[in-house]
Structures are given as structure tokens and as C-alpha cells.
Amino acid sequence: MNHPDQLSREYAAILPALKDHGYRADVKASIADERFILVVSGKPTTRIYRDGGWVRDDGARGSTPADLLSFYKHEHYTEALKHWTNKDWRGIARDLLIDNGVRMGAILSAVFEGAHLDVEYRPLSGPVETIRFNRVQRKTEDMLNRMRQANMADQLSEAA
């Protein structure tokens, strides 16, 4: 029977929140100096050390699981902002689906017409689904404002 230590439980506790932000994360054992490795799809590997600190292969670092979750939330916000700035409709579709609590495998198509966005996506299980987001500009701006406010709240709690 496996009995994880406190550090492992603390990092495991952020995995559902990472999924809620559209990330697929996996924890792997490490044979080097790290306690374990956190692999997040499409992102640099994060190495978790025995003292609880973490370092991502791109140089980002922190000292707690909360720092790591806050880092990924901020990264998600900057990516969503970039999607909106560049009018990346597939990226915007992904962000809106995540904001609505939908966990999906892939965005198959996203077509913007007038004020709505038609999206075809593959859920994690089941057949392909289609959804229409009406007033996509308003919904995206509201989503970005919520994400920005959540990031500001995270930064304030870290400073306290």
C-alpha cells in the first residue's frame, strides 16, 4: 500500500485545479536530486525538490505548491490574453470552454461569424460535440477580467 508523505499530498492537491485550467498533469518519480517531477502537457518539466521548492526547466521557480498553481493560473491568463489579441479563435474557444467547466481533448474547429463563435470539440470521452458562443466578444472580455482579478487576488495573498 502506498502512503504518500505530506509534500506529495500537497502537490497532488493542486492537480485537479490544473485540470480545471485546461492542463493535463502527471507526477513521475525521479532518480536524481528531485523528490519527483511534474509533467504538464505542452509545458516545460517542473522539478519538485525535497524542501518543497520547484524549478521549471525554463527557469521559473517557487517554494510551495500554491506558488506553482499561481504560476500556471497566471500563465493561462497570459495565453488567453494572447489568444484574444491575436484573434486566435481556436485558442479563444478552448479558453471559453475551460471557463465554462468543460474538459476537452481537442478543439477541432472554431469559426467566428458576426458576434458568435461556432466550436466543434472532442470531449475527454464520448462523441464530438458542437457549441455556439453568442456575444463572444463580451464573454471573452468578461472571462479575461475574471482571470485578471483572480491573478491579482493570488498575488495579494502571496504578498501577505
PDB file of C-alpha atoms in Angstrom:
ATOM      1  CA  MET A   1       0.000   0.000   0.000  1.00  0.00           C
ATOM      2  CA  ASN A   2       1.293   3.445  -0.920  1.00  0.00           C
ATOM      3  CA  HIS A   3       1.326   6.105   1.833  1.00  0.00           C
ATOM      4  CA  PRO A   4       2.365   9.444   0.325  1.00  0.00           C
ATOM      5  CA  ASP A   5       4.136  11.943   2.543  1.00  0.00           C
ATOM      6  CA  GLN A   6       2.820  15.441   3.274  1.00  0.00           C
ATOM      7  CA  LEU A   7       4.781  17.076   0.435  1.00  0.00           C
ATOM      8  CA  SER A   8       3.421  14.586  -2.101  1.00  0.00           C
ATOM      9  CA  ARG A   9      -0.140  15.132  -0.848  1.00  0.00           C
ATOM     10  CA  GLU A  10       0.249  18.919  -1.094  1.00  0.00           C
ATOM     11  CA  TYR A  11       1.418  18.776  -4.706  1.00  0.00           C
ATOM     12  CA  ALA A  12      -1.199  16.136  -5.589  1.00  0.00           C
ATOM     13  CA  ALA A  13      -3.858  18.500  -4.219  1.00  0.00           C
ATOM     14  CA  ILE A  14      -3.174  21.063  -6.988  1.00  0.00           C
ATOM     15  CA  LEU A  15      -3.647  18.546  -9.831  1.00  0.00           C
ATOM     16  CA  PRO A  16      -7.468  18.963 -10.023  1.00  0.00           C
ATOM     17  CA  ALA A  17      -7.066  22.762 -10.186  1.00  0.00           C
ATOM     18  CA  LEU A  18      -4.536  22.370 -13.004  1.00  0.00           C
ATOM     19  CA  LYS A  19      -7.100  20.240 -14.867  1.00  0.00           C
ATOM     20  CA  ASP A  20      -9.709  22.945 -14.284  1.00  0.00           C
ATOM     21  CA  HIS A  21      -7.371  25.360 -16.101  1.00  0.00           C
ATOM     22  CA  GLY A  22      -7.038  23.029 -19.090  1.00  0.00           C
ATOM     23  CA  TYR A  23      -3.710  21.439 -18.202  1.00  0.00           C
ATOM     24  CA  ARG A  24      -3.033  17.709 -18.253  1.00  0.00           C
ATOM     25  CA  ALA A  25      -0.576  16.963 -15.480  1.00  0.00           C
ATOM     26  CA  ASP A  26       1.217  13.803 -14.442  1.00  0.00           C
ATOM     27  CA  VAL A  27       3.522  13.160 -11.497  1.00  0.00           C
ATOM     28  CA  LYS A  28       6.549  10.963 -12.101  1.00  0.00           C
ATOM     29  CA  ALA A  29       9.179   9.544  -9.798  1.00  0.00           C
ATOM     30  CA  SER A  30      12.677  10.925 -10.086  1.00  0.00           C
ATOM     31  CA  ILE A  31      16.002   9.179  -9.666  1.00  0.00           C
ATOM     32  CA  ALA A  32      18.031  12.391  -9.464  1.00  0.00           C
ATOM     33  CA  ASP A  33      18.089  15.102  -6.782  1.00  0.00           C
ATOM     34  CA  GLU A  34      14.417  15.897  -7.217  1.00  0.00           C
ATOM     35  CA  ARG A  35      11.719  14.417  -4.991  1.00  0.00           C
ATOM     36  CA  PHE A  36       9.517  13.941  -8.061  1.00  0.00           C
ATOM     37  CA  ILE A  37       8.767  15.514 -11.437  1.00  0.00           C
ATOM     38  CA  LEU A  38       5.548  17.183 -12.538  1.00  0.00           C
ATOM     39  CA  VAL A  39       4.931  16.914 -16.269  1.00  0.00           C
ATOM     40  CA  VAL A  40       2.287  19.274 -17.647  1.00  0.00           C
ATOM     41  CA  SER A  41       1.247  18.793 -21.269  1.00  0.00           C
ATOM     42  CA  GLY A  42       2.969  21.189 -23.630  1.00  0.00           C
ATOM     43  CA  LYS A  43       4.945  22.924 -20.872  1.00  0.00           C
ATOM     44  CA  PRO A  44       8.498  22.628 -19.561  1.00  0.00           C
ATOM     45  CA  THR A  45       9.032  19.938 -16.928  1.00  0.00           C
ATOM     46  CA  THR A  46       8.773  21.044 -13.290  1.00  0.00           C
ATOM     47  CA  ARG A  47      11.157  19.500 -10.785  1.00  0.00           C
ATOM     48  CA  ILE A  48       9.939  19.295  -7.187  1.00  0.00           C
ATOM     49  CA  TYR A  49      12.711  19.184  -4.584  1.00  0.00           C
ATOM     50  CA  ARG A  50      12.794  17.675  -1.109  1.00  0.00           C
ATOM     51  CA  ASP A  51      12.426  21.091   0.563  1.00  0.00           C
ATOM     52  CA  GLY A  52       9.129  21.624  -1.310  1.00  0.00           C
ATOM     53  CA  GLY A  53      10.559  24.140  -3.758  1.00  0.00           C
ATOM     54  CA  TRP A  54      10.162  23.745  -7.503  1.00  0.00           C
ATOM     55  CA  VAL A  55      12.051  24.764 -10.618  1.00  0.00           C
ATOM     56  CA  ARG A  56      10.681  24.581 -14.128  1.00  0.00           C
ATOM     57  CA  ASP A  57      13.070  23.784 -16.970  1.00  0.00           C
ATOM     58  CA  ASP A  58      12.501  27.275 -18.413  1.00  0.00           C
ATOM     59  CA  GLY A  59      13.824  28.870 -15.202  1.00  0.00           C
ATOM     60  CA  ALA A  60      10.579  29.685 -13.371  1.00  0.00           C
ATOM     61  CA  ARG A  61      10.773  28.790  -9.687  1.00  0.00           C
ATOM     62  CA  GLY A  62       8.860  28.888  -6.440  1.00  0.00           C
ATOM     63  CA  SER A  63       8.786  27.412  -2.970  1.00  0.00           C
ATOM     64  CA  THR A  64       5.306  25.916  -2.494  1.00  0.00           C
ATOM     65  CA  PRO A  65       2.555  24.062  -4.361  1.00  0.00           C
ATOM     66  CA  ALA A  66       0.446  27.242  -4.090  1.00  0.00           C
ATOM     67  CA  ASP A  67       3.217  29.175  -5.882  1.00  0.00           C
ATOM     68  CA  LEU A  68       3.188  26.608  -8.682  1.00  0.00           C
ATOM     69  CA  LEU A  69      -0.586  26.730  -9.062  1.00  0.00           C
ATOM     70  CA  SER A  70      -0.494  30.534  -9.068  1.00  0.00           C
ATOM     71  CA  PHE A  71       2.217  30.437 -11.737  1.00  0.00           C
ATOM     72  CA  TYR A  72       0.102  28.211 -14.001  1.00  0.00           C
ATOM     73  CA  LYS A  73      -3.005  30.366 -13.440  1.00  0.00           C
ATOM     74  CA  HIS A  74      -1.035  33.441 -14.492  1.00  0.00           C
ATOM     75  CA  GLU A  75       0.379  31.590 -17.496  1.00  0.00           C
ATOM     76  CA  HIS A  76      -3.141  30.528 -18.504  1.00  0.00           C
ATOM     77  CA  TYR A  77      -4.290  34.166 -18.256  1.00  0.00           C
ATOM     78  CA  THR A  78      -1.424  35.457 -20.428  1.00  0.00           C
ATOM     79  CA  GLU A  79      -2.126  32.754 -23.023  1.00  0.00           C
ATOM     80  CA  ALA A  80      -5.843  33.634 -23.066  1.00  0.00           C
ATOM     81  CA  LEU A  81      -4.978  37.317 -23.447  1.00  0.00           C
ATOM     82  CA  LYS A  82      -2.691  36.448 -26.363  1.00  0.00           C
ATOM     83  CA  HIS A  83      -5.462  34.375 -27.981  1.00  0.00           C
ATOM     84  CA  TRP A  84      -7.811  37.368 -27.773  1.00  0.00           C
ATOM     85  CA  THR A  85      -5.223  39.882 -29.004  1.00  0.00           C
ATOM     86  CA  ASN A  86      -4.317  37.680 -31.990  1.00  0.00           C
ATOM     87  CA  LYS A  87      -7.944  36.665 -32.675  1.00  0.00           C
ATOM     88  CA  ASP A  88      -6.898  33.014 -32.348  1.00  0.00           C
ATOM     89  CA  TRP A  89     -10.421  31.563 -32.494  1.00  0.00           C
ATOM     90  CA  ARG A  90      -9.398  28.008 -31.602  1.00  0.00           C
ATOM     91  CA  GLY A  91      -7.491  29.313 -28.588  1.00  0.00           C
ATOM     92  CA  ILE A  92     -10.427  31.511 -27.582  1.00  0.00           C
ATOM     93  CA  ALA A  93     -12.770  28.523 -27.966  1.00  0.00           C
ATOM     94  CA  ARG A  94     -10.538  26.471 -25.674  1.00  0.00           C
ATOM     95  CA  ASP A  95     -10.427  29.279 -23.104  1.00  0.00           C
ATOM     96  CA  LEU A  96     -14.212  29.756 -23.146  1.00  0.00           C
ATOM     97  CA  LEU A  97     -14.848  26.017 -22.799  1.00  0.00           C
ATOM     98  CA  ILE A  98     -12.447  25.827 -19.845  1.00  0.00           C
ATOM     99  CA  ASP A  99     -14.142  28.883 -18.321  1.00  0.00           C
ATOM    100  CA  ASN A 100     -17.461  27.005 -18.613  1.00  0.00           C
ATOM    101  CA  GLY A 101     -16.044  23.947 -16.840  1.00  0.00           C
ATOM    102  CA  VAL A 102     -15.728  21.781 -19.948  1.00  0.00           C
ATOM    103  CA  ARG A 103     -12.731  19.461 -20.040  1.00  0.00           C
ATOM    104  CA  MET A 104     -11.939  18.648 -23.628  1.00  0.00           C
ATOM    105  CA  GLY A 105      -9.397  16.688 -25.574  1.00  0.00           C
ATOM    106  CA  ALA A 106      -9.090  18.952 -28.612  1.00  0.00           C
ATOM    107  CA  ILE A 107     -10.693  21.836 -30.466  1.00  0.00           C
ATOM    108  CA  LEU A 108     -11.460  20.525 -33.946  1.00  0.00           C
ATOM    109  CA  SER A 109     -12.752  23.785 -35.423  1.00  0.00           C
ATOM    110  CA  ALA A 110     -13.711  27.296 -34.372  1.00  0.00           C
ATOM    111  CA  VAL A 111     -15.468  29.617 -36.811  1.00  0.00           C
ATOM    112  CA  PHE A 112     -16.226  33.238 -35.929  1.00  0.00           C
ATOM    113  CA  GLU A 113     -19.184  34.841 -37.719  1.00  0.00           C
ATOM    114  CA  GLY A 114     -20.756  38.127 -36.711  1.00  0.00           C
ATOM    115  CA  ALA A 115     -20.989  38.036 -32.935  1.00  0.00           C
ATOM    116  CA  HIS A 116     -20.858  34.295 -32.356  1.00  0.00           C
ATOM    117  CA  LEU A 117     -18.278  31.532 -32.369  1.00  0.00           C
ATOM    118  CA  ASP A 118     -19.195  28.024 -33.544  1.00  0.00           C
ATOM    119  CA  VAL A 119     -16.946  25.414 -31.958  1.00  0.00           C
ATOM    120  CA  GLU A 120     -16.538  21.716 -32.653  1.00  0.00           C
ATOM    121  CA  TYR A 121     -14.540  19.880 -29.993  1.00  0.00           C
ATOM    122  CA  ARG A 122     -13.699  16.408 -28.801  1.00  0.00           C
ATOM    123  CA  PRO A 123     -14.544  15.863 -25.121  1.00  0.00           C
ATOM    124  CA  LEU A 124     -12.309  13.661 -22.993  1.00  0.00           C
ATOM    125  CA  SER A 125     -14.810  10.873 -23.622  1.00  0.00           C
ATOM    126  CA  GLY A 126     -17.731  10.445 -25.965  1.00  0.00           C
ATOM    127  CA  PRO A 127     -18.528  11.735 -29.450  1.00  0.00           C
ATOM    128  CA  VAL A 128     -17.575  15.075 -30.968  1.00  0.00           C
ATOM    129  CA  GLU A 129     -19.712  17.967 -29.698  1.00  0.00           C
ATOM    130  CA  THR A 130     -20.646  21.351 -31.128  1.00  0.00           C
ATOM    131  CA  ILE A 131     -21.413  24.533 -29.210  1.00  0.00           C
ATOM    132  CA  ARG A 132     -22.155  28.126 -30.177  1.00  0.00           C
ATOM    133  CA  PHE A 133     -20.923  31.017 -28.064  1.00  0.00           C
ATOM    134  CA  ASN A 134     -23.124  34.068 -28.688  1.00  0.00           C
ATOM    135  CA  ARG A 135     -21.719  37.539 -27.946  1.00  0.00           C
ATOM    136  CA  VAL A 136     -18.221  36.081 -27.973  1.00  0.00           C
ATOM    137  CA  GLN A 137     -16.501  39.447 -27.515  1.00  0.00           C
ATOM    138  CA  ARG A 138     -18.425  40.181 -24.321  1.00  0.00           C
ATOM    139  CA  LYS A 139     -17.943  36.642 -22.984  1.00  0.00           C
ATOM    140  CA  THR A 140     -14.220  36.697 -23.695  1.00  0.00           C
ATOM    141  CA  GLU A 141     -13.718  40.115 -22.109  1.00  0.00           C
ATOM    142  CA  ASP A 142     -15.690  39.010 -19.014  1.00  0.00           C
ATOM    143  CA  MET A 143     -13.612  35.824 -18.789  1.00  0.00           C
ATOM    144  CA  LEU A 144     -10.350  37.779 -19.077  1.00  0.00           C
ATOM    145  CA  ASN A 145     -11.494  40.207 -16.362  1.00  0.00           C
ATOM    146  CA  ARG A 146     -12.321  37.307 -14.007  1.00  0.00           C
ATOM    147  CA  MET A 147      -8.950  35.704 -14.719  1.00  0.00           C
ATOM    148  CA  ARG A 148      -7.115  39.004 -14.146  1.00  0.00           C
ATOM    149  CA  GLN A 149      -8.923  39.572 -10.843  1.00  0.00           C
ATOM    150  CA  ALA A 150      -8.127  36.017  -9.712  1.00  0.00           C
ATOM    151  CA  ASN A 151      -4.454  36.581 -10.565  1.00  0.00           C
ATOM    152  CA  MET A 152      -4.427  39.834  -8.593  1.00  0.00           C
ATOM    153  CA  ALA A 153      -6.018  38.077  -5.612  1.00  0.00           C
ATOM    154  CA  ASP A 154      -3.369  35.329  -5.792  1.00  0.00           C
ATOM    155  CA  GLN A 155      -0.586  37.922  -5.840  1.00  0.00           C
ATOM    156  CA  LEU A 156      -2.073  39.754  -2.843  1.00  0.00           C
ATOM    157  CA  SER A 157      -2.359  36.547  -0.811  1.00  0.00           C
ATOM    158  CA  GLU A 158       1.250  35.649  -1.658  1.00  0.00           C
ATOM    159  CA  ALA A 159       2.441  39.084  -0.511  1.00  0.00           C
ATOM    160  CA  ALA A 160       0.634  38.754   2.840  1.00  0.00           C
TER     161      ALA A 160
END
